[in-house]
């Protein structure tokens, strides 16, 4: 806990000082060192500042300063009395053990450029299965995991990929605010060893911050394979930061990296020293003037070094100016800053930000010239050859559509075999229950509600896994970034940004992370439009519905129909984007700047880890929301026992379905399909489980063969509930109607308003009805 959280009279022992530079040094000199007991004596009338007792004297700290001191509260004051007096050895060791145990918790932040392998490292360190992709925008929020290593507890945070610590993009702003508010013990800067000159620019900004830092040289095997040889010991000594070569995909060098983090945390790493990245005499003179002024202010340089803030102020950084604006004398600082910026711009005939960037890249180039022993061979020749084909104006689009067709074909046809095996197992279990258990509500609940509902959905697990494996492979290989590249002009013509393409493709997996991934889009209007059209991208939760109905009614043209459904969602998304851009959002231009990483052969381990992670999420839904929904649907369909005591009486569910049925009847959807669509509002997987429950009472067909029951004649109406035209209409409606609850919540959160979430619900339902109506009428004609 933090010292600021204690109440008057509380006693605690100092664990660590989280502050920075001069502030940290000053507080430690005042006696706030590891293992030292401190007592809260008094809070000021306005709760700030706070008076503490330490080392037999009193000291006053502001709440903001006390928040930077981590402590362990001691519930037994006698321990402190004995510790500060002539206590027993046992009591002294007891308190010191508590402090020592807390001191062995290391807060580590992973920071790096997009595509540097940061999330891969996070996964292999913590055993997590976070999303990994060979393009920017994968990590869109902080991911946190805790693990043990050599007696230390690591609290590991995976921050979004960023090229710098400016405030140009949401990722940069997020990372910088995190460093300001949470002050990690050690920063691990993950860099791509094959692209050091670009990656080390971010390192120079972290060096300016004067934080505890370790540089992880990821993909070091690729550097060696390309003929490169880096003297990382010498380079680390030159910049004052230890460097550790690693290969995150295989885990090579990871133990050494963790050991280096421990050494840096304990201040025993020999390479650690504070180095200033020289910016040239003119800029350094201006920086020094601002540093002297910042040091005279109270509290501004607590979380960031005065040098870092001075440089950012010179660059015109809005966030730095906002931070300084709250201090005494801020007007004078800003005034002096403005004068210095004008002088530097006039002297060098370019803005200060460009001068700083040129100086830093010059520093990096000089350091690499000294330490890069051999000129690396051109390792990107393969990338250029492949790009000449997949981004070619003649072949680019056909290749993209061919790849998508193959994914749909594999999802349906390759998934059919394990799907049949699981379906057979579910049918066998259902038959055993029907044969063993006596007739009654409990038997119907288990056979029709649980097995019929959950079993009807779980059979599609292989299709889900195949789809995710294919998408994961495309992402890891680097092809997805090329897809965004070739689609930029198309995106531009519909009023979007090229970067919008990647969140839209991610929507084929799940709309929630896809909506969150739009944070990588700098343009506000493009971001909002991309969020609103993302639900039209058919997520994997809808795949069971398509596999069920396509396999039943369109088996001979399965891949084409499968792809047609997805294309329909894309067409509606394009139409919606154009209408939003034309009638609501003004045209907003932002440059299309996106890294095209080299192609890499994804490891089977990485692809399987990602695929299984999604598979586990699917299985958790089976035992959670889908199980509960199946039981609820069964109960509403079973009671009030109309099928036995009064054949003319409808069940509760049938009554509800028939009330809404007139709205859906023009689409060819009966009351059972209507109920299934309503049930799918919380989560789309529930649609199939609901159909499984509703169609389990037909004793004329084999248990668990849901497709067969759907095309069988309904005795009540003398024809099947579903025909090919009705099945197509139902799939289109489910494709386009309101997003699931999780997606609606994500839309509200990312747009900053529930207005857009409600718009998405209403608009999507209206569009779904109109399009499904048109498709059904055309299908009936043909």
XYZ file of C-alpha atoms in Angstrom:
782
model
C 0.000 0.000 0.000
C 1.002 3.660 -0.279
C 1.950 5.895 2.657
C -0.820 8.320 1.664
C -3.467 5.626 2.302
C -2.696 5.329 6.045
C -4.895 6.957 8.681
C -3.802 9.079 11.609
C -2.127 6.859 14.213
C -1.232 4.073 11.765
C 2.281 2.657 11.804
C 4.037 1.192 8.784
C 7.441 0.168 7.514
C 8.904 1.652 4.321
C 9.299 -0.857 1.480
C 10.411 1.258 -1.477
C 10.406 4.787 -2.906
C 8.567 4.889 -6.216
C 9.436 8.452 -7.078
C 12.066 9.681 -9.439
C 15.460 11.385 -9.480
C 15.897 14.360 -7.192
C 12.598 13.740 -5.410
C 13.526 10.143 -4.631
C 16.981 11.182 -3.405
C 15.569 13.946 -1.175
C 12.968 11.693 0.455
C 15.532 8.981 1.143
C 17.882 11.526 2.708
C 15.040 12.480 5.054
C 15.019 8.909 6.403
C 12.402 7.187 4.235
C 14.504 4.120 3.454
C 13.661 0.427 3.254
C 12.843 -1.098 6.651
C 12.415 2.225 8.471
C 9.224 2.520 10.606
C 7.063 5.616 10.088
C 4.019 6.833 12.046
C 1.145 8.968 10.774
C 0.882 11.798 13.336
C -1.589 14.272 11.911
C -3.610 15.202 8.847
C -4.058 18.902 8.080
C -7.649 20.255 8.264
C -8.009 19.885 4.499
C -6.332 16.409 4.656
C -3.214 17.757 2.989
C -0.329 17.911 3.925
C 0.295 15.074 6.408
C 2.706 15.016 9.356
C 4.754 11.857 9.898
C 7.114 10.701 12.597
C 10.320 9.001 11.467
C 13.754 8.566 13.077
C 12.624 10.469 16.210
C 11.676 13.643 14.339
C 8.653 14.987 12.503
C 8.339 15.679 8.797
C 5.535 16.991 6.600
C 4.717 15.522 3.189
C 2.005 16.351 0.723
C -0.395 13.569 -0.250
C 1.050 13.480 -3.764
C 4.527 12.879 -2.282
C 3.350 10.287 0.252
C 1.667 8.441 -2.613
C 5.125 7.727 -4.046
C 6.245 5.779 -0.952
C 5.239 2.122 -0.701
C 4.833 0.757 2.822
C 3.643 -2.272 4.807
C 1.192 -1.476 7.561
C 2.067 -3.033 10.932
C -1.028 -3.983 12.913
C 0.887 -4.720 16.135
C 2.534 -1.477 17.377
C 4.568 -3.469 19.901
C 6.627 -4.800 17.011
C 7.676 -1.274 16.075
C 8.427 -0.342 19.684
C 10.690 -3.345 20.029
C 12.189 -2.702 16.614
C 13.107 0.889 17.481
C 14.104 0.046 21.040
C 15.921 -2.884 22.524
C 13.626 -5.496 21.085
C 14.284 -9.188 20.709
C 16.119 -10.551 17.700
C 13.042 -12.613 16.797
C 10.748 -9.573 16.645
C 13.254 -7.591 14.632
C 13.609 -10.416 12.120
C 9.834 -10.818 11.900
C 9.306 -7.219 10.823
C 12.310 -7.287 8.531
C 10.997 -10.472 6.910
C 7.723 -8.701 6.156
C 9.594 -5.832 4.555
C 11.895 -8.194 2.690
C 8.934 -10.158 1.340
C 7.197 -7.005 0.103
C 10.464 -5.723 -1.324
C 10.679 -8.823 -3.522
C 7.673 -7.710 -5.540
C 8.879 -6.115 -8.793
C 6.506 -4.054 -10.935
C 7.704 -4.404 -14.527
C 6.317 -2.536 -17.556
C 6.919 -3.849 -21.088
C 7.302 -0.985 -23.552
C 8.251 -1.131 -27.213
C 7.389 -0.311 -30.810
C 4.543 -2.130 -32.556
C 5.675 -5.463 -34.035
C 8.681 -5.741 -31.699
C 7.416 -8.968 -30.083
C 6.440 -7.368 -26.790
C 3.211 -9.311 -26.346
C 4.956 -12.551 -27.358
C 7.453 -11.940 -24.549
C 4.586 -11.148 -22.184
C 2.943 -14.454 -23.052
C 6.042 -16.594 -22.603
C 6.965 -14.909 -19.301
C 3.540 -15.097 -17.729
C 2.015 -18.109 -19.461
C -0.780 -15.914 -20.802
C -2.466 -16.256 -24.187
C -2.888 -12.640 -25.152
C -3.479 -11.796 -28.786
C -0.300 -11.622 -30.878
C -0.191 -10.127 -34.354
C 2.521 -8.944 -36.727
C 1.021 -5.471 -37.124
C 0.335 -2.447 -34.955
C -2.650 -2.071 -32.671
C -2.709 -5.573 -31.168
C -2.314 -4.477 -27.569
C -4.911 -1.783 -27.044
C -4.937 -1.722 -23.280
C -2.667 -2.706 -20.417
C -2.549 -6.467 -19.789
C -1.394 -7.523 -16.310
C -0.090 -10.898 -15.121
C 1.713 -12.024 -11.958
C 4.324 -14.790 -11.840
C 7.164 -16.024 -9.607
C 10.849 -16.278 -10.509
C 13.768 -17.022 -8.210
C 11.933 -15.906 -5.097
C 10.641 -12.674 -6.643
C 7.067 -11.858 -7.579
C 6.849 -10.108 -10.933
C 3.844 -7.915 -11.673
C 4.131 -7.709 -15.433
C 2.262 -5.097 -17.469
C 2.080 -5.249 -21.270
C 1.541 -1.701 -22.529
C 0.370 -0.734 -26.039
C 3.008 -0.526 -28.739
C 4.259 3.004 -29.339
C 6.944 4.636 -31.474
C 7.646 7.437 -29.002
C 6.373 9.050 -25.818
C 4.786 12.041 -27.494
C 1.015 12.476 -27.549
C 0.336 11.993 -31.243
C -1.586 8.741 -30.879
C -3.824 7.296 -28.135
C -1.202 4.567 -27.480
C 1.531 7.115 -26.822
C -0.685 9.095 -24.486
C -1.796 5.942 -22.652
C 1.780 4.733 -22.099
C 2.984 8.093 -20.890
C 0.116 8.547 -18.462
C 0.725 5.049 -17.147
C 4.377 5.862 -16.458
C 3.324 9.092 -14.767
C 0.654 7.567 -12.532
C 2.024 4.122 -11.659
C 5.845 4.461 -11.715
C 6.950 0.844 -12.442
C 10.052 -0.397 -10.640
C 11.757 -1.485 -13.859
C 10.925 -0.799 -17.508
C 11.773 -3.509 -20.029
C 12.136 -1.815 -23.404
C 11.597 -4.512 -26.047
C 13.303 -3.672 -29.355
C 13.468 -5.409 -32.715
C 17.137 -6.360 -33.185
C 16.744 -6.273 -36.963
C 15.628 -2.629 -36.871
C 17.658 -1.086 -34.062
C 18.023 2.413 -35.471
C 14.255 2.982 -35.507
C 13.485 1.073 -32.298
C 16.139 2.783 -30.171
C 14.480 6.177 -30.670
C 11.927 5.174 -28.023
C 14.843 4.021 -25.848
C 16.363 7.518 -25.943
C 13.099 8.961 -24.592
C 13.076 6.421 -21.754
C 16.694 7.342 -21.021
C 15.617 10.997 -20.826
C 13.077 9.930 -18.204
C 15.905 8.543 -16.038
C 13.995 5.394 -15.108
C 15.337 1.965 -14.206
C 15.602 0.425 -17.644
C 16.554 -2.858 -19.319
C 16.617 -3.253 -23.107
C 15.517 -6.650 -24.448
C 17.053 -7.235 -27.891
C 14.263 -9.383 -29.321
C 14.492 -11.422 -32.554
C 18.243 -11.664 -32.033
C 18.269 -14.911 -33.994
C 17.122 -12.976 -37.083
C 19.952 -10.472 -36.618
C 22.474 -13.318 -36.472
C 20.843 -15.087 -39.399
C 21.107 -11.939 -41.518
C 24.855 -11.730 -40.863
C 24.716 -9.047 -38.186
C 26.914 -8.957 -35.091
C 26.185 -6.481 -32.320
C 28.463 -5.764 -29.359
C 25.502 -5.248 -27.043
C 27.741 -5.150 -23.946
C 29.603 -2.168 -25.348
C 26.431 -0.494 -26.590
C 24.745 -0.974 -23.200
C 27.765 0.563 -21.491
C 27.691 3.560 -23.835
C 24.035 4.404 -23.147
C 24.034 3.313 -19.502
C 21.382 0.631 -19.973
C 21.956 -3.155 -19.773
C 21.016 -5.024 -22.949
C 19.964 -8.667 -23.122
C 19.576 -10.569 -26.429
C 16.432 -12.718 -26.480
C 14.213 -14.692 -28.838
C 10.728 -14.291 -27.374
C 9.152 -16.895 -29.664
C 11.355 -19.688 -28.300
C 12.169 -18.310 -24.855
C 15.905 -18.000 -25.558
C 17.548 -15.487 -23.195
C 14.417 -14.950 -21.103
C 15.979 -16.226 -17.836
C 18.930 -13.911 -18.303
C 16.547 -11.028 -18.955
C 14.688 -11.668 -15.689
C 17.981 -11.926 -13.795
C 19.044 -8.562 -15.253
C 15.724 -7.031 -14.156
C 16.374 -8.288 -10.615
C 19.892 -6.803 -10.668
C 18.628 -3.432 -11.894
C 15.873 -3.455 -9.275
C 18.416 -4.119 -6.514
C 20.818 -1.462 -7.909
C 23.637 -3.969 -8.479
C 23.762 -3.955 -12.294
C 27.175 -2.594 -13.394
C 25.983 -1.127 -16.714
C 23.405 1.170 -15.133
C 24.382 4.834 -15.185
C 22.605 8.027 -16.167
C 23.581 9.192 -19.651
C 22.326 12.287 -21.418
C 21.553 11.837 -25.101
C 23.266 14.885 -26.561
C 20.964 17.126 -28.569
C 23.543 19.645 -29.746
C 24.894 22.759 -28.084
C 21.979 25.059 -28.921
C 19.202 22.726 -27.774
C 21.202 21.634 -24.694
C 21.558 25.275 -23.638
C 17.796 25.787 -23.913
C 17.101 22.532 -22.069
C 19.412 23.580 -19.222
C 17.533 26.876 -18.747
C 14.197 25.077 -18.492
C 15.625 22.407 -16.157
C 16.797 25.087 -13.719
C 13.325 26.645 -13.708
C 11.555 23.290 -13.319
C 13.731 22.329 -10.351
C 12.564 25.434 -8.501
C 8.925 24.385 -8.809
C 7.277 22.124 -6.253
C 6.267 18.636 -7.254
C 6.419 18.921 -11.052
C 9.490 16.708 -11.475
C 8.313 14.018 -9.067
C 7.305 11.468 -11.691
C 9.312 12.658 -14.709
C 12.875 13.902 -14.794
C 13.297 17.664 -15.337
C 15.338 16.929 -18.481
C 12.534 14.899 -20.044
C 9.942 17.574 -19.230
C 12.217 20.325 -20.524
C 12.694 18.531 -23.856
C 8.980 17.862 -24.210
C 8.169 21.495 -23.424
C 10.583 22.616 -26.135
C 8.906 20.227 -28.566
C 5.553 21.858 -27.797
C 4.097 18.758 -26.171
C 0.567 19.551 -24.918
C 0.598 16.952 -22.142
C 3.880 18.276 -20.702
C 2.541 21.821 -20.821
C -0.626 20.696 -19.022
C 1.477 19.053 -16.299
C 3.595 22.169 -15.801
C 0.577 24.482 -15.849
C -0.451 23.330 -12.362
C 2.762 24.479 -10.687
C 3.836 27.827 -9.271
C 5.596 30.016 -11.810
C 4.167 28.096 -14.773
C 3.462 31.299 -16.700
C 7.108 32.277 -16.580
C 8.222 28.780 -17.660
C 5.892 28.769 -20.659
C 6.957 32.298 -21.602
C 10.651 31.380 -21.519
C 9.895 28.175 -23.429
C 8.176 30.139 -26.203
C 11.156 32.463 -26.556
C 13.596 29.543 -26.711
C 11.502 27.776 -29.362
C 11.466 30.882 -31.535
C 15.219 31.295 -31.206
C 15.965 27.664 -32.063
C 13.583 27.666 -35.026
C 15.153 30.843 -36.414
C 18.709 29.543 -35.914
C 18.201 26.181 -37.608
C 15.270 26.962 -39.947
C 13.250 23.976 -38.790
C 10.964 23.311 -35.850
C 12.391 22.111 -32.536
C 10.690 18.716 -32.719
C 12.515 17.953 -35.972
C 15.806 19.153 -34.473
C 15.414 16.879 -31.436
C 14.504 13.873 -33.599
C 17.502 14.480 -35.900
C 19.862 14.775 -32.915
C 18.566 11.544 -31.353
C 18.787 9.581 -34.571
C 22.295 10.953 -35.005
C 23.194 9.718 -31.525
C 21.762 6.274 -32.317
C 23.579 6.070 -35.670
C 26.869 6.964 -33.995
C 26.417 4.390 -31.239
C 25.541 1.646 -33.733
C 28.519 2.568 -35.941
C 30.745 1.797 -32.962
C 29.069 -1.446 -31.925
C 27.621 -3.085 -35.052
C 30.632 -5.153 -36.066
C 29.498 -6.448 -39.432
C 27.176 -4.984 -41.970
C 24.086 -7.140 -41.899
C 23.088 -8.780 -45.166
C 19.861 -7.633 -46.667
C 17.477 -9.864 -44.764
C 14.352 -8.348 -46.292
C 14.853 -9.628 -49.815
C 12.215 -12.313 -49.255
C 9.810 -9.678 -47.997
C 10.313 -7.566 -51.121
C 9.790 -10.549 -53.413
C 6.603 -11.622 -51.639
C 5.325 -8.039 -51.535
C 5.840 -7.665 -55.264
C 3.232 -10.412 -55.670
C 0.702 -9.999 -52.845
C 0.513 -6.201 -53.170
C 0.583 -6.178 -56.968
C -2.235 -4.152 -58.549
C -3.261 -7.156 -60.659
C -2.806 -9.973 -58.141
C -3.282 -8.245 -54.756
C -7.069 -8.369 -54.548
C -7.535 -11.827 -56.135
C -4.947 -13.252 -53.714
C -6.706 -11.656 -50.752
C -10.114 -13.007 -51.753
C -8.606 -16.430 -52.540
C -7.089 -16.560 -49.060
C -10.415 -15.628 -47.467
C -12.203 -18.271 -49.573
C -9.703 -20.929 -48.460
C -10.241 -19.957 -44.826
C -14.014 -20.358 -45.208
C -13.555 -23.642 -47.064
C -11.277 -24.984 -44.338
C -13.634 -23.780 -41.598
C -16.539 -25.674 -43.110
C -15.128 -28.778 -44.793
C -12.131 -29.591 -42.595
C -14.208 -28.863 -39.521
C -16.953 -31.211 -40.678
C -15.100 -34.380 -39.656
C -14.436 -33.551 -35.980
C -17.844 -31.890 -35.870
C -19.472 -35.183 -36.873
C -17.499 -37.003 -34.170
C -18.603 -34.584 -31.466
C -22.158 -34.641 -32.771
C -22.123 -38.437 -32.580
C -20.879 -38.284 -28.986
C -23.598 -35.798 -28.034
C -26.209 -37.981 -29.735
C -24.941 -41.029 -27.849
C -25.118 -39.219 -24.497
C -28.597 -37.945 -25.293
C -29.729 -41.481 -26.205
C -28.320 -42.892 -22.948
C -30.149 -40.285 -20.890
C -33.405 -40.962 -22.719
C -32.970 -44.706 -22.240
C -31.921 -44.733 -18.588
C -33.834 -41.951 -16.890
C -37.568 -42.208 -16.160
C -39.927 -39.814 -17.914
C -40.408 -36.498 -16.178
C -39.251 -32.921 -15.935
C -35.712 -33.811 -14.818
C -35.155 -36.101 -17.781
C -36.485 -33.451 -20.170
C -34.277 -30.812 -18.546
C -31.118 -32.872 -18.980
C -31.908 -34.358 -22.401
C -33.648 -31.413 -24.031
C -32.419 -28.411 -22.064
C -28.785 -29.131 -21.212
C -27.700 -31.690 -23.803
C -29.906 -30.285 -26.557
C -28.853 -26.704 -25.858
C -25.186 -26.939 -24.911
C -24.566 -29.978 -27.104
C -26.080 -28.172 -30.067
C -23.406 -25.473 -29.760
C -20.347 -27.417 -28.639
C -20.326 -29.453 -31.843
C -19.112 -26.335 -33.675
C -15.945 -26.005 -31.585
C -13.727 -27.450 -34.389
C -15.012 -24.839 -36.855
C -14.248 -22.040 -34.389
C -10.724 -23.375 -33.778
C -9.953 -23.671 -37.493
C -11.177 -20.124 -38.177
C -9.076 -18.674 -35.348
C -6.016 -20.685 -36.374
C -6.194 -19.321 -39.925
C -6.683 -15.715 -38.779
C -3.870 -16.070 -36.242
C -1.545 -17.427 -38.922
C -2.325 -14.480 -41.222
C -1.707 -11.983 -38.434
C 1.546 -13.520 -37.225
C 2.963 -13.803 -40.725
C 2.682 -10.072 -41.441
C 0.182 -10.497 -44.277
C -2.568 -8.613 -42.427
C -0.565 -5.372 -42.612
C -0.292 -5.877 -46.399
C -4.035 -6.397 -46.579
C -4.463 -2.987 -44.925
C -1.955 -1.567 -47.423
C -3.809 -2.786 -50.514
C -7.170 -1.825 -49.008
C -6.195 1.745 -48.085
C -7.532 3.258 -51.309
C -10.791 1.319 -50.950
C -11.074 2.468 -47.329
C -10.350 6.041 -48.415
C -13.133 5.967 -51.022
C -15.717 4.918 -48.461
C -14.551 7.682 -46.123
C -12.289 5.664 -43.832
C -8.604 5.310 -43.069
C -6.414 2.417 -44.204
C -5.850 1.517 -40.560
C -9.599 0.877 -40.246
C -9.163 -2.336 -42.208
C -7.329 -4.242 -39.465
C -9.988 -3.720 -36.740
C -12.605 -4.739 -39.297
C -10.773 -7.981 -40.085
C -10.287 -8.578 -36.363
C -14.084 -8.365 -36.119
C -14.275 -11.726 -37.894
C -12.860 -13.156 -34.676
C -14.648 -11.088 -32.038
C -16.170 -7.615 -32.272
C -15.163 -6.568 -28.734
C -11.338 -6.511 -29.138
C -11.861 -5.274 -32.690
C -13.746 -2.235 -31.389
C -10.975 -1.634 -28.854
C -8.331 -1.951 -31.594
C -9.692 1.190 -33.253
C -7.617 3.175 -30.740
C -4.783 2.880 -33.251
C -6.729 5.163 -35.637
C -5.680 8.789 -35.106
C -8.647 10.299 -36.962
C -11.570 10.742 -34.542
C -14.301 10.516 -37.170
C -12.730 7.480 -38.874
C -12.439 5.819 -35.492
C -16.121 6.350 -34.618
C -17.279 5.155 -38.048
C -15.059 2.058 -37.826
C -16.508 1.253 -34.403
C -20.097 1.580 -35.645
C -19.632 -0.633 -38.714
C -17.558 -3.272 -36.917
C -20.606 -5.267 -35.699
C -21.435 -5.967 -39.360
C -18.234 -8.023 -39.532
C -19.453 -11.531 -38.791
C -17.807 -12.615 -35.528
C -16.953 -16.229 -34.716
C -19.986 -16.487 -32.396
C -22.175 -16.511 -35.513
C -20.180 -19.295 -37.174
C -22.202 -22.127 -35.524
C -25.390 -20.633 -36.990
C -23.906 -20.544 -40.498
C -22.400 -24.025 -40.253
C -25.728 -25.430 -39.058
C -27.917 -23.832 -41.727
C -25.448 -23.917 -44.631
C -24.608 -27.544 -43.905
C -28.295 -28.375 -43.876
C -29.587 -26.384 -46.842
C -26.581 -25.384 -48.994
C -24.057 -28.187 -48.528
C -23.133 -28.399 -52.218
C -22.199 -24.683 -52.334
C -21.114 -24.274 -48.706
C -17.904 -22.239 -49.186
C -19.568 -19.823 -51.642
C -22.589 -19.236 -49.398
C -20.271 -18.913 -46.395
C -18.250 -16.255 -48.180
C -21.393 -14.572 -49.496
C -22.696 -14.097 -45.940
C -19.446 -12.400 -44.941
C -19.474 -10.244 -48.082
C -23.022 -9.138 -47.272
C -21.819 -7.851 -43.910
C -18.975 -6.013 -45.642
C -21.343 -4.448 -48.209
C -23.669 -3.185 -45.471
C -20.664 -1.859 -43.539
C -19.433 0.035 -46.612
C -22.882 1.519 -47.207
C -23.163 2.580 -43.565
C -19.697 4.146 -43.589
C -20.480 6.200 -46.676
C -23.781 7.412 -45.232
C -22.188 8.387 -41.909
C -19.377 10.220 -43.681
C -21.759 11.991 -46.053
C -24.492 13.070 -43.640
C -22.866 13.348 -40.222
C -19.074 13.418 -40.065
C -17.025 15.986 -41.904
C -14.177 14.653 -43.957
C -11.126 14.314 -41.778
C -7.783 13.578 -43.411
C -4.926 11.958 -41.504
C -1.800 10.532 -43.102
C -1.656 6.805 -43.757
C 1.539 5.967 -41.881
C 1.748 2.300 -41.040
C 4.669 -0.025 -40.589
C 4.929 -2.968 -42.964
C 6.868 -5.520 -40.918
C 8.946 -8.223 -42.593
C 7.241 -11.535 -43.262
C 7.858 -14.133 -40.610
C 6.927 -17.794 -40.544
C 4.630 -18.097 -37.518
C 5.597 -20.756 -35.034
C 3.135 -23.597 -34.608
C 3.388 -23.070 -30.856
C 2.303 -19.440 -31.089
C -0.612 -20.168 -33.432
C -1.809 -23.110 -31.343
C -1.492 -21.102 -28.120
C -3.649 -18.336 -29.563
C -6.154 -20.803 -31.033
C -6.488 -22.766 -27.812
C -6.916 -19.544 -25.850
C -9.971 -18.741 -27.950
C -11.126 -22.334 -27.668
C -11.035 -22.105 -23.884
C -13.103 -18.939 -23.996
C -15.659 -20.765 -26.146
C -15.781 -23.706 -23.722
C -16.180 -21.354 -20.758
C -19.222 -19.900 -22.474
C -20.601 -23.430 -22.805
C -20.450 -23.907 -19.038
C -21.584 -20.366 -18.300
C -23.948 -18.151 -20.225
C -24.995 -20.797 -22.772
C -25.772 -23.401 -20.100
C -27.837 -20.893 -18.114
C -29.582 -19.652 -21.250
C -30.348 -23.208 -22.395
C -31.949 -24.075 -19.045
C -33.958 -20.843 -19.076
C -35.148 -21.397 -22.647
C -36.091 -25.006 -21.810
C -38.070 -23.895 -18.748
C -39.961 -21.237 -20.677
C -40.668 -23.729 -23.457
C -41.619 -26.577 -21.078
C -44.027 -24.763 -18.798
C -46.973 -24.589 -18.280
C -46.835 -28.153 -19.643
C -49.082 -27.428 -22.552
C -47.745 -30.461 -24.392
C -49.274 -32.866 -21.846
C -52.077 -31.382 -19.756
C -53.597 -29.099 -22.351
C -52.371 -29.541 -25.934
C -54.050 -26.295 -26.974
C -52.110 -24.241 -24.471
C -48.900 -22.576 -25.612
C -45.744 -22.525 -23.550
C -44.526 -19.212 -22.178
C -41.834 -19.084 -24.833
C -44.221 -19.868 -27.658
C -46.561 -17.138 -26.422
C -43.756 -14.575 -26.494
C -42.602 -15.811 -29.894
C -46.066 -15.538 -31.390
C -46.440 -11.980 -30.087
C -43.291 -10.902 -31.948
C -43.816 -13.275 -34.905
C -45.846 -10.794 -36.999
C -42.779 -8.540 -37.161
C -40.589 -11.387 -38.369
C -43.118 -13.207 -40.548
C -42.399 -11.044 -43.641
C -38.823 -12.345 -43.401
C -40.034 -15.951 -43.454
C -39.006 -16.459 -39.815
C -41.465 -18.356 -37.591
C -41.924 -18.090 -33.838
C -39.099 -20.505 -33.033
C -36.615 -18.551 -35.146
C -37.921 -15.328 -33.619
C -37.306 -16.630 -30.101
C -33.819 -17.824 -31.059
C -32.954 -14.386 -32.451
C -34.223 -12.697 -29.274
C -32.227 -15.101 -27.135
C -29.109 -14.274 -29.146
C -29.071 -10.630 -28.057
C -26.843 -11.300 -24.989
C -24.519 -13.605 -26.949
C -24.895 -14.917 -30.492
C -23.891 -18.475 -29.531
C -27.219 -18.763 -27.706
C -29.085 -18.741 -31.037
C -28.060 -22.307 -31.846
C -28.521 -23.548 -28.284
C -32.044 -22.092 -28.302
C -32.853 -23.841 -31.576
C -31.425 -27.014 -30.063
C -33.816 -26.771 -27.114
C -36.838 -25.780 -29.193
C -36.384 -28.658 -31.644
C -35.703 -31.484 -29.187
C -39.313 -32.467 -28.631
C -39.715 -34.018 -32.060
C -39.488 -37.750 -31.361
C -39.488 -38.719 -35.027
C -35.870 -37.861 -35.632
C -32.606 -39.000 -34.176
C -31.510 -37.046 -31.081
C -29.024 -34.195 -31.506
C -29.332 -34.104 -35.334
C -30.502 -30.552 -35.262
C -30.114 -29.925 -38.989
C -32.411 -32.841 -39.760
C -35.052 -31.510 -37.366
C -34.927 -28.056 -38.928
C -35.798 -29.316 -42.417
C -38.376 -31.831 -41.209
C -42.082 -31.137 -41.673
C -43.708 -29.407 -38.695
C -46.964 -31.334 -38.014
C -48.655 -28.174 -36.712
C -48.342 -26.310 -40.007
C -47.809 -29.179 -42.462
C -44.463 -27.870 -43.803
C -40.905 -27.345 -42.546
C -40.141 -24.380 -40.302
C -37.071 -23.691 -42.418
C -36.661 -23.756 -46.188
C -33.500 -22.657 -48.031
C -35.010 -19.176 -48.522
C -35.978 -18.902 -44.848
C -32.588 -20.188 -43.732
C -30.844 -17.563 -45.866
C -33.093 -14.818 -44.493
C -32.463 -15.961 -40.921
C -28.665 -15.971 -41.408
C -28.740 -12.457 -42.911
C -30.863 -11.178 -40.037
C -28.579 -12.694 -37.396
C -25.566 -11.337 -39.279
C -26.798 -7.741 -39.220
C -29.051 -7.248 -36.209
C -28.050 -5.669 -32.902
C -24.595 -6.482 -31.494
C -24.170 -8.627 -28.390
C -24.214 -6.919 -24.989
C -20.405 -7.041 -24.657
C -19.975 -5.276 -28.006
C -22.598 -2.647 -27.169
C -20.743 -1.920 -23.923
C -17.438 -1.687 -25.783
C -18.970 0.738 -28.300
C -20.235 2.983 -25.500
C -16.861 2.906 -23.735
C -14.733 3.555 -26.821
C -17.020 6.270 -28.228
C -17.291 7.914 -24.828
C -21.083 8.026 -25.041
C -24.057 5.653 -24.858
C -25.603 7.685 -27.673
C -23.622 5.745 -30.275
C -24.335 2.429 -28.556
C -28.084 3.012 -28.761
C -27.705 4.177 -32.352
C -25.932 0.907 -33.166
C -28.740 -1.166 -31.640
C -31.595 0.626 -33.399
C -29.876 1.149 -36.744
C -28.574 -2.422 -36.974
C -31.984 -3.932 -36.245
C -33.660 -1.775 -38.905
C -30.985 -2.586 -41.479
C -31.168 -6.298 -40.632
C -34.946 -6.350 -41.154
C -34.828 -4.475 -44.470
C -31.964 -6.507 -45.951
C -33.325 -9.856 -44.730
C -36.743 -8.947 -46.185
C -35.194 -8.187 -49.566
C -33.053 -11.344 -49.565
C -36.023 -13.521 -48.602
C -38.283 -12.134 -51.312
C -35.586 -12.582 -53.955
C -34.821 -16.108 -52.718
C -38.503 -17.077 -52.910
C -38.644 -15.867 -56.514
C -35.612 -17.905 -57.566
